[in-house]
C-alpha positions as MATLAB code, in Angstrom:
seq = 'XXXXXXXXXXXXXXXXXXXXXXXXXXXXXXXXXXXXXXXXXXXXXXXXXXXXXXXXXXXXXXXXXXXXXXXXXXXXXXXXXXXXXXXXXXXXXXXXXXXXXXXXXXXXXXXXXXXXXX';
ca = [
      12.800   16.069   -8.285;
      12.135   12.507   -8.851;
       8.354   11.091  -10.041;
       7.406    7.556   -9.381;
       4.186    5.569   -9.587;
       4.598    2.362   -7.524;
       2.049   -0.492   -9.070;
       1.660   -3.048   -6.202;
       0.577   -6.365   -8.761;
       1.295   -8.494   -6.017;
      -1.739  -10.970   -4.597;
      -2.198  -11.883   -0.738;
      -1.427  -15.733   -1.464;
       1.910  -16.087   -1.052;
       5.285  -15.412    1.382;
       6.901  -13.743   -1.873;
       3.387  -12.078   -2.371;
       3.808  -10.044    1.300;
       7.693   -9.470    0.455;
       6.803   -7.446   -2.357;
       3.911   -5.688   -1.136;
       6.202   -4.596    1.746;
       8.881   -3.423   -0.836;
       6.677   -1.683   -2.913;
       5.557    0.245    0.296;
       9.041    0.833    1.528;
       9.973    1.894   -2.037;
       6.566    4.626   -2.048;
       7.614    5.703    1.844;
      11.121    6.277    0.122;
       9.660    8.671   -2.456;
       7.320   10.182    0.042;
       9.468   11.428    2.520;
      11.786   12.739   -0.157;
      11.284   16.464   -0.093;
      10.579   17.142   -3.888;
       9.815   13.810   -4.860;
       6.284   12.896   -5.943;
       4.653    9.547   -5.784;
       1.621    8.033   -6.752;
       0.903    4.456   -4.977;
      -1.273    1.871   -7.111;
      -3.062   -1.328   -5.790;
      -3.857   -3.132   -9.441;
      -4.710   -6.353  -10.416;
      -4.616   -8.877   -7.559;
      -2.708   -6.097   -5.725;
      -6.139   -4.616   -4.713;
      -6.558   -7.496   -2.555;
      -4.005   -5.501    0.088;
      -6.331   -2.424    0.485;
      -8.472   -3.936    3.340;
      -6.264   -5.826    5.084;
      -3.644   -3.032    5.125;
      -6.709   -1.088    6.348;
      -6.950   -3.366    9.524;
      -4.983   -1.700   12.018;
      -4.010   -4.883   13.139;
      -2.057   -6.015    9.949;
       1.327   -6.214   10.661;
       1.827   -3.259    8.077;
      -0.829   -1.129    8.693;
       1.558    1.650    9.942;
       3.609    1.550    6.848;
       0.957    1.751    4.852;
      -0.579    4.591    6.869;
       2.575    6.354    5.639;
       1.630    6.256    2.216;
      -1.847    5.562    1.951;
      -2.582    9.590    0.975;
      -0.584    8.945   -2.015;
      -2.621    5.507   -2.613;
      -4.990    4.153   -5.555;
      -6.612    1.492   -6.916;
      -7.908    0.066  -10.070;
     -11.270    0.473  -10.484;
     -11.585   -2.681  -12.775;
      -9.245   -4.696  -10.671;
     -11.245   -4.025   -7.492;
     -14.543   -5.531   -8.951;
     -12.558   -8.595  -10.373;
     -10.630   -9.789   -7.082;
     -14.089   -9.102   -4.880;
     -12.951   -6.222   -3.144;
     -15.161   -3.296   -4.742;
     -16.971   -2.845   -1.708;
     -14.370   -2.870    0.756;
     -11.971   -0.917   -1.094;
     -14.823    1.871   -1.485;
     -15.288    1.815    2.234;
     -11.955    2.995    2.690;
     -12.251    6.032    0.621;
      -9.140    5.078   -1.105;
      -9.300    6.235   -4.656;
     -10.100    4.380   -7.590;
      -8.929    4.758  -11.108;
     -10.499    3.903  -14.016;
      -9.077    6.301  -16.929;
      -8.579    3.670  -19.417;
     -10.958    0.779  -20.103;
     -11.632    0.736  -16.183;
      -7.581    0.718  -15.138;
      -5.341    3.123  -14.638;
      -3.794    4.974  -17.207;
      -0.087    3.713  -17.359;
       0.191    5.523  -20.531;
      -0.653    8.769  -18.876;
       1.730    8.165  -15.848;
       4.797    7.771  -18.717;
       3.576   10.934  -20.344;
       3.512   12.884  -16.924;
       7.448   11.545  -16.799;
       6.218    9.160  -14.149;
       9.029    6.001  -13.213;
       6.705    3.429  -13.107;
       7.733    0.641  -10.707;
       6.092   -2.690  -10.408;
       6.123   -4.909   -7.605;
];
């Protein structure tokens, strides 16, 4: 049994921006179809900026986000700082704010989480 939190950091700006927001899903889809693995997907910093596009069904990867969006979070703090508290509470998608407003990375390590950044 594997456990991995995959941190999406990556903005909407840029072509290298998309090519790790697409790994980072691929890498969560990975983990979630893995029978025993668990996975938590989270949309921090400028990351949070995904959350309603990838909502659009119309984004090129709404489907593979649909795949993982169950296992999907997002940084309370984050959210408010990029302009995307409102939207990203529309969604329902979960936010985190166990330390200082962010996620807990701390508590992900303890809980023998890999933590993955992309």
């Amino acid at each position: 049994m594997t456990k991995a939190a995959v941190v999406i950091l990556a903005g909407t700006e840029s072509h290298a921006d998309v090519g790790r927001l697409v790994n980072g899903l691929e890498a969560a889809k990975e983990f979630a179809e893995t029978d025993g693995d668990e996975v938590e997907l989270i949309f921090d910093g400028a990351g949070t900026q995904w959350i309603p596009e990838l909502e659009d069904e119309e984004s090129d990867y709404h489907e593979l986000y649909q795949a993982v969006r169950d296992d999907a979070a997002a940084c309370d703090f984050c959210a408010g700082a990029f302009g995307v508290e409102d939207a990203v509470n529309e969604t329902g998608v979960v936010t985190l704010d166990d330390h200082d407003g962010h996620p807990s990375v701390r508590s992900l390590v303890g809980d023998d989480y890999e933590v993955i950044t992309f």
